[in-house]
XYZ file of C-alpha atoms in Angstrom:
652
model
C 0.117 -0.019 -0.115
C 1.584 3.322 -1.178
C 1.841 6.640 0.810
C 0.335 5.399 4.001
C 1.965 2.345 5.364
C -0.150 0.047 7.506
C 1.918 -2.075 10.204
C 0.206 -4.802 12.199
C 3.466 -6.199 13.742
C 7.016 -4.686 14.414
C 10.084 -6.449 13.956
C 13.844 -5.903 14.818
C 16.801 -6.526 12.482
C 18.553 -8.580 15.130
C 16.174 -11.271 14.855
C 17.000 -11.901 11.016
C 19.798 -14.641 11.584
C 18.017 -16.563 14.311
C 15.508 -17.945 12.196
C 17.053 -18.428 8.728
C 17.413 -22.053 9.338
C 13.514 -22.300 9.995
C 12.507 -20.773 6.463
C 11.505 -22.323 3.277
C 14.231 -20.728 1.074
C 16.778 -23.547 1.485
C 14.168 -25.655 -0.671
C 15.031 -23.749 -3.730
C 16.678 -26.022 -6.337
C 20.036 -24.649 -7.433
C 21.525 -27.043 -9.398
C 25.202 -27.878 -8.799
C 26.077 -28.456 -12.534
C 23.479 -26.527 -14.556
C 22.898 -27.085 -18.285
C 21.073 -25.067 -20.825
C 17.333 -25.560 -21.062
C 16.020 -26.950 -24.702
C 13.457 -24.463 -26.245
C 10.331 -25.470 -28.092
C 9.994 -24.088 -31.552
C 7.296 -21.691 -30.476
C 9.896 -19.801 -28.474
C 12.548 -19.352 -31.047
C 11.621 -16.054 -32.291
C 11.373 -14.433 -28.796
C 13.743 -11.850 -27.344
C 14.083 -13.542 -24.289
C 12.037 -16.446 -22.314
C 11.672 -16.699 -18.545
C 12.101 -20.341 -18.001
C 11.546 -20.460 -14.462
C 10.010 -17.778 -11.954
C 9.799 -19.310 -8.396
C 8.527 -17.195 -5.580
C 7.968 -18.075 -1.909
C 6.867 -15.853 0.518
C 7.031 -17.076 4.143
C 5.624 -15.630 7.460
C 8.232 -16.508 10.122
C 7.471 -16.061 13.814
C 10.152 -14.708 16.069
C 9.619 -14.485 19.787
C 6.421 -12.499 19.990
C 6.840 -11.025 16.542
C 6.967 -12.104 12.845
C 8.987 -11.264 9.854
C 8.583 -12.270 6.049
C 11.189 -14.166 4.384
C 10.975 -13.849 0.619
C 12.597 -15.936 -1.821
C 12.784 -15.463 -5.823
C 14.479 -17.855 -8.237
C 14.583 -17.178 -11.939
C 16.259 -18.555 -14.787
C 16.126 -16.322 -17.999
C 17.245 -17.448 -21.684
C 18.872 -14.622 -23.706
C 17.953 -14.837 -27.523
C 19.246 -11.337 -28.826
C 20.934 -7.976 -27.960
C 17.967 -6.151 -26.957
C 17.419 -9.116 -24.044
C 20.938 -8.383 -22.848
C 20.443 -4.990 -22.361
C 16.990 -5.611 -20.754
C 18.199 -8.404 -18.257
C 21.853 -7.362 -17.487
C 20.804 -6.063 -14.104
C 19.107 -7.834 -11.004
C 17.276 -5.731 -8.702
C 16.831 -6.823 -5.249
C 14.267 -4.741 -2.597
C 16.633 -3.365 -0.008
C 16.455 -1.723 3.516
C 19.575 -2.804 5.163
C 22.453 -4.933 4.689
C 21.249 -7.683 7.336
C 18.043 -8.382 5.202
C 19.923 -10.007 2.576
C 20.256 -13.456 3.675
C 21.356 -15.284 0.448
C 22.272 -14.374 -3.050
C 23.636 -16.552 -5.925
C 23.879 -15.329 -9.312
C 25.427 -16.993 -12.489
C 25.599 -17.180 -16.297
C 25.611 -20.105 -18.458
C 27.183 -19.323 -22.053
C 26.062 -20.861 -24.999
C 28.527 -23.370 -24.920
C 27.824 -24.234 -21.480
C 30.132 -22.481 -19.501
C 29.330 -21.517 -16.005
C 30.341 -18.164 -14.403
C 29.501 -17.448 -10.728
C 29.438 -13.988 -9.249
C 29.671 -12.842 -5.714
C 28.096 -10.105 -3.486
C 31.128 -7.717 -4.114
C 29.365 -6.330 -7.308
C 26.224 -5.348 -5.166
C 25.562 -1.841 -5.130
C 22.659 0.259 -3.066
C 20.482 2.446 -4.809
C 17.889 4.873 -3.146
C 14.286 5.422 -4.501
C 14.855 3.860 -8.158
C 12.046 5.461 -10.291
C 9.852 5.998 -6.963
C 9.631 2.511 -6.215
C 11.952 2.155 -3.259
C 15.383 1.333 -2.385
C 17.111 -1.624 -4.154
C 20.335 -3.555 -4.234
C 21.479 -3.804 -8.080
C 23.742 -6.504 -9.279
C 25.337 -5.800 -12.643
C 25.794 -9.005 -14.516
C 28.676 -8.990 -17.212
C 29.453 -11.498 -20.141
C 26.006 -12.256 -20.994
C 25.717 -13.570 -24.533
C 22.942 -14.655 -26.926
C 21.943 -18.078 -26.493
C 23.102 -18.216 -22.865
C 20.849 -18.013 -19.691
C 20.945 -15.907 -16.601
C 20.082 -17.708 -13.165
C 19.560 -16.056 -9.732
C 18.033 -16.526 -6.448
C 17.867 -14.289 -3.446
C 16.452 -14.382 0.092
C 15.525 -11.229 1.970
C 13.716 -10.702 5.287
C 11.232 -7.667 5.651
C 8.493 -6.612 7.708
C 5.890 -9.005 8.110
C 3.929 -9.417 4.869
C 0.398 -9.626 5.512
C -0.982 -8.615 2.186
C 0.231 -8.204 -1.330
C 0.037 -8.858 -5.159
C 2.585 -10.904 -7.129
C 2.776 -10.217 -10.879
C 3.928 -13.000 -13.219
C 2.877 -12.108 -16.713
C 5.665 -9.716 -18.493
C 6.437 -8.793 -22.133
C 8.218 -12.073 -22.678
C 6.943 -15.726 -22.283
C 7.176 -17.417 -18.838
C 7.589 -21.301 -19.224
C 7.107 -22.021 -15.571
C 5.714 -19.810 -12.869
C 4.922 -20.510 -9.095
C 4.097 -19.015 -5.982
C 4.134 -20.518 -2.394
C 2.763 -18.510 0.499
C 3.765 -20.341 3.840
C 2.559 -19.380 7.173
C 2.395 -20.798 10.804
C -0.373 -23.251 11.396
C -2.392 -21.175 13.657
C -2.766 -18.269 11.162
C -4.619 -18.621 7.777
C -4.197 -16.753 4.400
C -6.564 -16.366 1.422
C -5.704 -15.661 -2.063
C -7.322 -14.812 -5.304
C -5.927 -15.143 -8.868
C -6.677 -12.651 -11.843
C -6.563 -12.865 -15.721
C -6.117 -16.575 -15.836
C -3.610 -17.295 -13.576
C -4.332 -20.482 -11.820
C -5.976 -20.473 -8.305
C -3.913 -21.406 -5.477
C -4.192 -24.846 -3.689
C -4.522 -24.588 0.023
C -2.414 -27.132 2.220
C -2.107 -27.245 5.850
C 0.095 -24.242 6.310
C 0.526 -22.864 2.855
C -1.219 -21.785 -0.556
C 0.459 -22.998 -3.646
C -0.048 -21.904 -7.300
C 1.767 -22.713 -10.588
C 1.269 -21.827 -14.124
C 3.135 -22.950 -17.270
C 3.498 -21.243 -20.658
C 2.426 -17.906 -19.748
C 2.081 -15.737 -23.033
C 3.945 -12.551 -23.394
C 1.764 -9.647 -22.969
C 2.946 -6.385 -24.931
C 1.617 -3.146 -24.073
C -1.178 -1.670 -26.444
C -2.146 1.693 -27.000
C -4.966 2.969 -24.871
C -5.217 0.010 -22.813
C -5.014 -0.640 -19.015
C -1.862 -2.787 -19.283
C -1.057 -3.660 -15.703
C -4.418 -4.479 -14.391
C -4.811 -7.014 -17.310
C -1.538 -8.961 -16.445
C -1.748 -12.417 -14.646
C -1.273 -12.068 -10.919
C -2.147 -13.263 -7.624
C -3.311 -11.309 -4.695
C -3.068 -12.649 -1.132
C -3.903 -11.426 2.500
C -3.930 -12.778 5.951
C -7.532 -14.050 6.882
C -7.559 -15.111 10.543
C -5.495 -15.714 13.619
C -6.568 -17.784 16.873
C -8.206 -14.456 18.109
C -9.994 -13.084 15.176
C -11.558 -13.874 11.732
C -11.794 -11.444 8.693
C -8.594 -9.592 9.609
C -8.775 -7.723 6.378
C -11.937 -6.131 5.242
C -13.104 -2.902 4.027
C -14.099 -2.203 7.233
C -10.813 -2.524 9.074
C -8.976 -0.855 5.961
C -11.237 1.966 6.568
C -10.425 2.180 10.068
C -6.630 2.049 9.456
C -6.662 4.741 6.949
C -9.012 6.789 9.235
C -6.409 6.471 12.083
C -3.545 7.834 9.773
C -5.410 10.612 8.596
C -7.092 11.793 12.128
C -3.579 12.121 13.782
C -3.358 14.598 16.751
C -0.688 16.843 14.998
C -1.588 19.826 13.394
C -5.081 20.278 14.699
C -4.178 23.971 16.136
C -2.496 25.165 13.218
C -5.379 23.840 11.010
C -7.820 25.674 13.037
C -5.660 28.847 13.023
C -5.710 28.709 9.307
C -9.331 28.389 8.884
C -9.997 31.418 11.242
C -7.507 33.598 8.964
C -9.247 32.429 5.784
C -12.290 33.957 7.211
C -14.750 31.313 5.602
C -17.332 30.702 8.359
C -20.148 32.483 6.846
C -19.220 31.082 3.461
C -21.408 28.270 1.891
C -19.853 24.724 1.827
C -18.771 25.124 -1.608
C -17.112 28.253 -1.153
C -15.378 27.128 2.043
C -13.946 24.076 0.179
C -12.852 26.361 -2.727
C -10.929 28.493 0.020
C -9.183 25.940 1.674
C -8.101 24.044 -1.656
C -6.886 27.363 -3.471
C -4.854 28.192 -0.317
C -3.476 24.741 0.034
C -2.658 24.483 -3.688
C -1.252 27.846 -4.142
C 1.007 27.719 -0.939
C 2.119 24.090 -0.375
C 5.061 22.957 -2.392
C 5.112 19.041 -2.852
C 8.144 17.072 -2.475
C 8.958 13.397 -3.150
C 11.022 13.010 0.282
C 9.888 10.483 2.823
C 11.550 12.348 5.718
C 9.104 12.065 8.760
C 8.414 15.707 8.877
C 7.016 16.173 5.441
C 4.081 13.949 6.333
C 3.408 16.259 9.619
C 0.511 18.777 9.153
C 2.025 20.751 11.878
C 5.253 21.005 10.036
C 3.689 21.428 6.804
C 1.497 24.305 7.632
C 4.333 26.044 9.044
C 6.778 25.466 6.180
C 4.742 25.031 3.213
C 6.495 21.850 2.036
C 4.854 18.244 1.900
C 5.012 14.932 0.498
C 1.882 13.258 -0.876
C 0.890 11.501 2.252
C 1.398 14.656 4.488
C -0.787 16.649 2.104
C -3.699 14.385 2.381
C -3.381 14.607 6.240
C -3.182 18.336 5.936
C -6.493 18.563 3.716
C -8.212 16.191 6.251
C -7.206 18.632 9.335
C -8.166 21.746 7.538
C -11.385 20.384 6.323
C -12.412 19.012 9.826
C -11.363 22.168 11.438
C -13.820 23.820 9.351
C -16.480 21.443 10.377
C -17.101 20.468 6.563
C -18.798 17.260 5.879
C -16.637 14.949 3.827
C -15.827 11.613 2.729
C -12.393 10.049 1.695
C -11.792 8.036 -1.324
C -9.029 5.438 -1.585
C -8.740 5.049 -5.451
C -6.386 3.398 -8.054
C -5.334 4.672 -11.211
C -7.440 2.586 -13.840
C -4.335 2.180 -15.906
C -2.264 0.798 -12.857
C -4.773 -1.302 -10.669
C -8.326 -2.231 -10.453
C -9.874 -2.488 -6.942
C -11.853 -5.788 -6.642
C -14.902 -5.202 -4.733
C -14.973 -9.082 -3.865
C -11.471 -9.101 -2.326
C -10.800 -6.492 0.255
C -7.127 -5.524 0.213
C -4.959 -2.462 0.725
C -4.392 -1.226 -2.734
C -0.461 -1.633 -3.674
C -0.903 1.916 -5.607
C -3.362 4.581 -4.552
C -4.543 7.948 -4.977
C -6.563 9.676 -2.296
C -9.279 12.186 -2.861
C -12.015 14.056 -1.085
C -15.825 13.839 -2.045
C -18.191 16.286 -0.557
C -22.099 15.136 -0.416
C -23.611 18.496 -0.126
C -22.210 19.607 -3.157
C -21.625 16.422 -5.117
C -18.143 17.470 -5.805
C -14.406 15.978 -5.500
C -11.233 17.789 -4.339
C -8.167 15.749 -5.777
C -5.211 17.500 -3.392
C -2.165 15.915 -5.357
C -3.402 17.021 -8.936
C -2.483 20.795 -9.220
C -4.514 20.983 -12.578
C -7.993 20.222 -10.830
C -10.157 22.277 -8.571
C -13.359 21.160 -6.764
C -15.473 19.599 -9.200
C -14.981 16.142 -11.276
C -12.713 13.538 -9.922
C -9.262 13.055 -12.057
C -10.121 11.208 -15.190
C -7.603 8.254 -14.357
C -9.805 7.764 -11.396
C -13.457 8.087 -13.099
C -15.350 4.753 -13.262
C -13.330 2.838 -11.033
C -14.049 1.236 -7.498
C -12.758 3.290 -4.663
C -12.916 2.611 -0.919
C -14.998 5.182 0.776
C -14.515 6.513 4.274
C -17.776 8.326 5.287
C -17.073 10.718 8.090
C -19.310 12.848 10.312
C -19.220 14.950 13.744
C -20.319 13.974 16.955
C -23.532 15.587 18.453
C -21.425 18.769 19.447
C -20.072 19.250 16.175
C -16.513 19.118 17.696
C -14.822 15.464 16.969
C -14.978 14.040 13.551
C -15.514 10.248 13.491
C -15.541 7.243 11.124
C -19.142 6.623 10.390
C -18.579 3.553 7.914
C -16.575 2.246 5.144
C -17.990 1.086 1.816
C -16.932 0.539 -1.850
C -18.287 3.040 -4.514
C -17.926 3.803 -8.069
C -16.608 7.368 -9.034
C -18.716 9.033 -11.158
C -17.555 10.198 -14.924
C -17.936 13.362 -16.560
C -20.550 12.889 -19.610
C -19.050 13.223 -23.360
C -20.628 16.633 -23.487
C -18.866 17.811 -20.553
C -15.470 16.794 -21.994
C -15.566 19.143 -24.841
C -13.161 20.615 -27.320
C -13.642 22.668 -30.444
C -11.978 24.743 -33.285
C -13.972 27.528 -34.966
C -11.696 28.813 -37.803
C -11.835 30.959 -40.618
C -9.043 30.743 -43.226
C -8.218 32.813 -46.056
C -5.538 32.219 -48.822
C -3.227 34.429 -50.895
C -2.673 33.092 -54.326
C 0.010 35.878 -54.564
C 2.312 35.009 -51.839
C 1.038 31.228 -51.051
C 0.144 32.172 -47.489
C -2.880 31.189 -45.295
C -4.282 33.578 -42.612
C -6.016 31.844 -39.983
C -8.345 33.344 -37.541
C -9.281 30.819 -34.612
C -10.809 29.909 -31.267
C -9.794 26.776 -29.692
C -12.094 25.896 -26.591
C -11.704 23.326 -24.014
C -14.118 22.325 -21.333
C -14.130 19.295 -18.652
C -10.728 17.464 -18.587
C -9.341 18.819 -21.636
C -10.049 22.272 -19.934
C -8.225 21.080 -16.724
C -5.150 20.166 -18.624
C -4.717 22.989 -21.125
C -5.500 25.625 -18.606
C -2.842 24.284 -16.258
C -0.417 23.948 -19.080
C -0.859 27.390 -20.060
C -0.426 28.863 -16.626
C 2.613 26.955 -16.080
C 4.063 28.013 -19.618
C 2.722 31.550 -20.154
C 6.024 33.477 -20.471
C 8.872 33.642 -23.078
C 9.804 30.424 -24.906
C 7.483 28.194 -22.969
C 4.634 30.254 -24.313
C 5.951 29.640 -27.812
C 6.014 25.905 -26.994
C 2.601 26.081 -25.694
C 1.286 27.889 -28.753
C 2.852 25.332 -31.014
C 1.683 22.384 -29.260
C -2.251 23.738 -28.803
C -2.704 26.153 -31.660
C -0.405 25.272 -34.579
C 0.693 21.549 -33.793
C 0.496 20.691 -37.479
C 2.207 23.807 -38.592
C 5.810 25.048 -38.009
C 5.918 28.440 -39.389
C 3.092 30.420 -37.880
C 3.516 34.068 -37.656
C 1.077 35.238 -34.957
C -0.741 38.860 -35.273
C -2.776 38.001 -32.077
C -3.139 35.536 -29.302
C -5.160 35.688 -26.206
C -6.344 33.041 -23.634
C -9.871 33.551 -21.889
C -10.942 32.189 -18.632
C -7.291 31.087 -17.681
C -7.548 31.356 -13.860
C -7.764 28.062 -12.101
C -11.183 29.076 -10.488
C -12.906 28.221 -13.944
C -11.618 24.747 -13.565
C -14.457 23.644 -11.167
C -17.279 25.504 -13.120
C -19.288 23.596 -15.642
C -19.891 26.283 -18.332
C -16.500 28.243 -18.280
C -14.244 26.915 -21.087
C -10.772 27.949 -21.537
C -10.739 29.774 -24.947
C -7.527 30.117 -26.703
C -7.948 32.801 -29.564
C -5.142 33.152 -32.357
C -4.768 35.082 -35.555
C -1.716 33.961 -37.494
C -0.158 33.926 -40.957
C 1.558 30.589 -42.346
C 2.977 29.409 -45.695
C 2.734 25.622 -44.343
C -0.763 25.213 -45.652
C -0.530 26.423 -49.227
C 1.656 25.344 -52.172
C 1.188 25.731 -56.020
C 1.020 22.998 -58.458
C 1.073 24.743 -61.859
C -1.851 27.021 -61.858
C -3.576 25.251 -58.948
C -3.180 26.083 -55.341
C -2.864 22.963 -52.927
C -4.625 23.972 -49.409
C -3.913 21.499 -46.454
C -7.174 22.529 -44.704
C -6.881 19.574 -42.373
C -3.723 21.220 -40.644
C -5.861 23.973 -39.034
C -7.264 21.211 -36.361
C -3.871 20.458 -35.504
C -2.119 17.019 -35.176
C -4.582 14.109 -34.384
C -4.206 10.681 -32.727
C -3.584 7.869 -35.203
C -4.334 4.035 -34.999
C -3.404 2.797 -38.227
C -1.388 -0.474 -37.342
C -3.870 -3.353 -37.871
C -3.127 -5.947 -35.355
C -5.205 -8.386 -33.324
C -6.487 -6.794 -30.062
C -5.539 -8.491 -26.894
C -7.067 -6.034 -24.351
C -10.229 -3.828 -23.979
C -9.833 -0.273 -24.829
C -9.294 2.270 -22.112
C -9.218 5.816 -22.924
C -8.794 9.004 -20.605
C -12.390 9.922 -20.470
C -15.616 10.085 -22.893
C -15.150 13.066 -24.974
C -17.013 15.179 -27.848
C -15.048 17.268 -30.559
C -16.931 19.786 -32.517
C -15.026 21.912 -35.470
C -16.190 24.443 -37.836
C -13.737 25.529 -40.331
C -14.537 28.237 -43.241
C -12.333 28.723 -46.159
C -12.764 31.718 -48.244
C -12.333 30.691 -51.925
C -10.271 33.264 -53.627
C -12.154 35.063 -56.411
C -11.774 33.240 -59.747
C -11.054 29.933 -58.308
C -13.013 26.744 -57.948
C -12.460 24.172 -54.992
C -11.908 20.507 -55.743
C -11.448 17.594 -53.543
C -14.594 17.878 -51.361
C -15.338 14.286 -51.567
C -12.725 13.509 -48.959
C -14.597 16.215 -46.527
C -17.480 13.563 -46.596
C -17.300 10.739 -44.026
C -19.638 9.223 -41.601
C -19.064 6.443 -39.031
C -22.123 5.820 -36.391
C -21.538 2.997 -33.931
C -24.148 1.870 -31.729
C -24.535 -1.202 -29.303
C -27.864 -2.256 -27.923
C -29.469 0.813 -29.402
C -27.047 3.054 -27.628
C -24.528 5.556 -29.390
C -21.073 4.387 -28.400
C -19.116 6.659 -31.011
C -19.255 8.525 -34.391
C -17.264 10.501 -36.689
C -19.375 12.735 -39.156
C -17.821 15.494 -41.390
C -19.649 17.149 -44.226
C -18.889 20.322 -46.170
C -20.972 22.948 -48.064
C -20.333 25.980 -50.220
C -22.320 29.094 -50.267
C -21.339 32.612 -51.318
C -17.691 31.600 -52.023
C -17.103 30.281 -48.568
C -16.560 26.488 -48.025
C -17.870 25.446 -44.752
C -16.483 22.196 -43.047
C -18.286 20.751 -39.849
C -16.785 18.014 -38.075
C -18.528 16.228 -35.069
C -16.698 13.325 -33.160
C -17.892 11.816 -30.169
C -16.623 8.743 -28.050
C -19.485 8.101 -25.396
C -17.445 5.427 -23.092
C -14.085 5.608 -21.648
C -14.048 1.930 -21.783
C -14.907 -0.493 -24.628
C -14.751 -4.237 -25.267
C -11.864 -5.120 -27.548
C -14.587 -6.271 -30.098
C -15.271 -2.601 -30.816
C -11.694 -1.702 -31.204
C -11.727 -1.879 -35.081
C -15.033 0.640 -35.238
C -12.694 2.757 -32.483
C -10.015 2.876 -34.881
C -12.063 3.732 -38.036
C -13.587 7.009 -35.744
C -9.974 7.889 -34.406
C -8.315 7.399 -38.184
C -11.039 9.296 -39.761
C -9.894 12.369 -37.740
C -6.342 11.631 -38.696
C -7.285 11.252 -42.217
C -8.985 14.722 -42.008
C -5.893 16.177 -40.608
C -4.153 15.113 -44.077
C -6.969 16.574 -46.451
C -5.508 18.819 -49.251
C -7.931 20.744 -51.301
C -7.258 21.805 -54.904
C -8.017 25.589 -55.724
C -8.307 25.679 -59.504
C -8.821 29.069 -61.623
C -12.049 29.283 -63.370
C -11.888 28.875 -66.989
C -12.743 32.107 -68.803
C -15.593 31.804 -71.383
């Protein structure tokens, strides 16, 4: 569980060596004279193959405490240069030297020569890619056709819950996991995405799989949640059943949030904000604006950055501390709110039928009185919608209230809830553009207004505020206004509704207005003019690669685009190529509109008018709809490449 750590029992490093002989890690089969493993024909074209992935997680009692002894044993066949690059380092979770009980690393050349490595090559690295501290072991002398084999055993804090992922981007021939625990304790497990269910024996659970296929990450896909994995948790001890439930998870989180530190400083801040007579919505907005405008986030795990008392004094916080600070300020203002423990839909799906602490989580607040969310760690958002990466997912909801004297906050209950999603119409983007071309200098003049509402508005507004000066502004203009053009010369540029307060309002789109001239849209072909009219809407996503879809489609959010482009046809010219502007894809399922792309054009009084409507009504779609989804996405990309021909009229 990230950000807030739950500890059931504590342990002391001095106990490590005392129980080493008790653990299962000595049962790993480390061959004295290893030989290369033969491969079936189906694996010959792979970059690498994991021949064995064996894991043991053992809960070991030590006096009145417990620790976990975790062993990993892997054998990897190397088939090409990229595999050498990918597998030439072994990463081992690390806290202290005493925790590494055993390490064996060796390579086998394609001729069968065995090279053993020793611990002297270990290096300690801190906070690798935000995933914690690791020992790293560099393996030299790897070659194509050879194998890498390693096993390590570490001790760590008692592991009462966890998730083990076995599927990766290369095939796995054999995988197994064994979860061992004292006989008086019981664990329970659940497998996902086709990984076999674990079999329970007297004091362990065991699961094994063979021939796990490689899973390649696909565009617009929730990759990680679709990988084969096994989740596990402690279920009972002699004193209690159902040790990890949504109720106990809620209680643990609440205790972490409702710490005593910081109450006085939070109350002082609320008094200074003078919000007592404001509405609930205005109170929340004032607190959120203050904290987001004054608190600087750091990735440091130092204890003080998790203390609201320190944070409100020094205006620096880590993510966990920021959540606690919001909790303190909202409760000091006596605002009724719920806390939601959420998971990014691209990283993890919370299973309502298997209560477990999420391995990765985002924490947001929900305010029932105004039916709106606050996401403390999302600087681009304000009171309103939930972050789009959390929409449509299950969340653990901590319902809070105040006692009869309205003084003390308490946990009223915990339940799972679905996070609501903005409608397609609320996630709106449009381009309204007028284009004129000059046959004399082969330039186009464009006058446009680009509007963004909902999630597109949150992202673009924040992007503008972070990049509104100097070269950063030029990059912003290039990205948002002229992404398909590299030579625009601006006559005018302005942004309306730029302030972050507009992000929480439903009908206050960010509007980017610009007038510019470009020679990147017009070129001559004899007497004709070629006009790249599609470049006006900017670069579009493309899904041209035609491959069998493995996973369902997961997009950021439902959305609607509506564009109106007017081209003034120069006097004495005709416009040709209008057929490429006509397109219609309408996709329905069970009588409901899933998505559509419609474009059409008309000419009236010497002006070509193009109207484009593109809609996606669901953020998630079954993979059976992928080809239809591609048609709509690629239709917009095709328009981006549309080129009209302006030909001189023939004189009589």
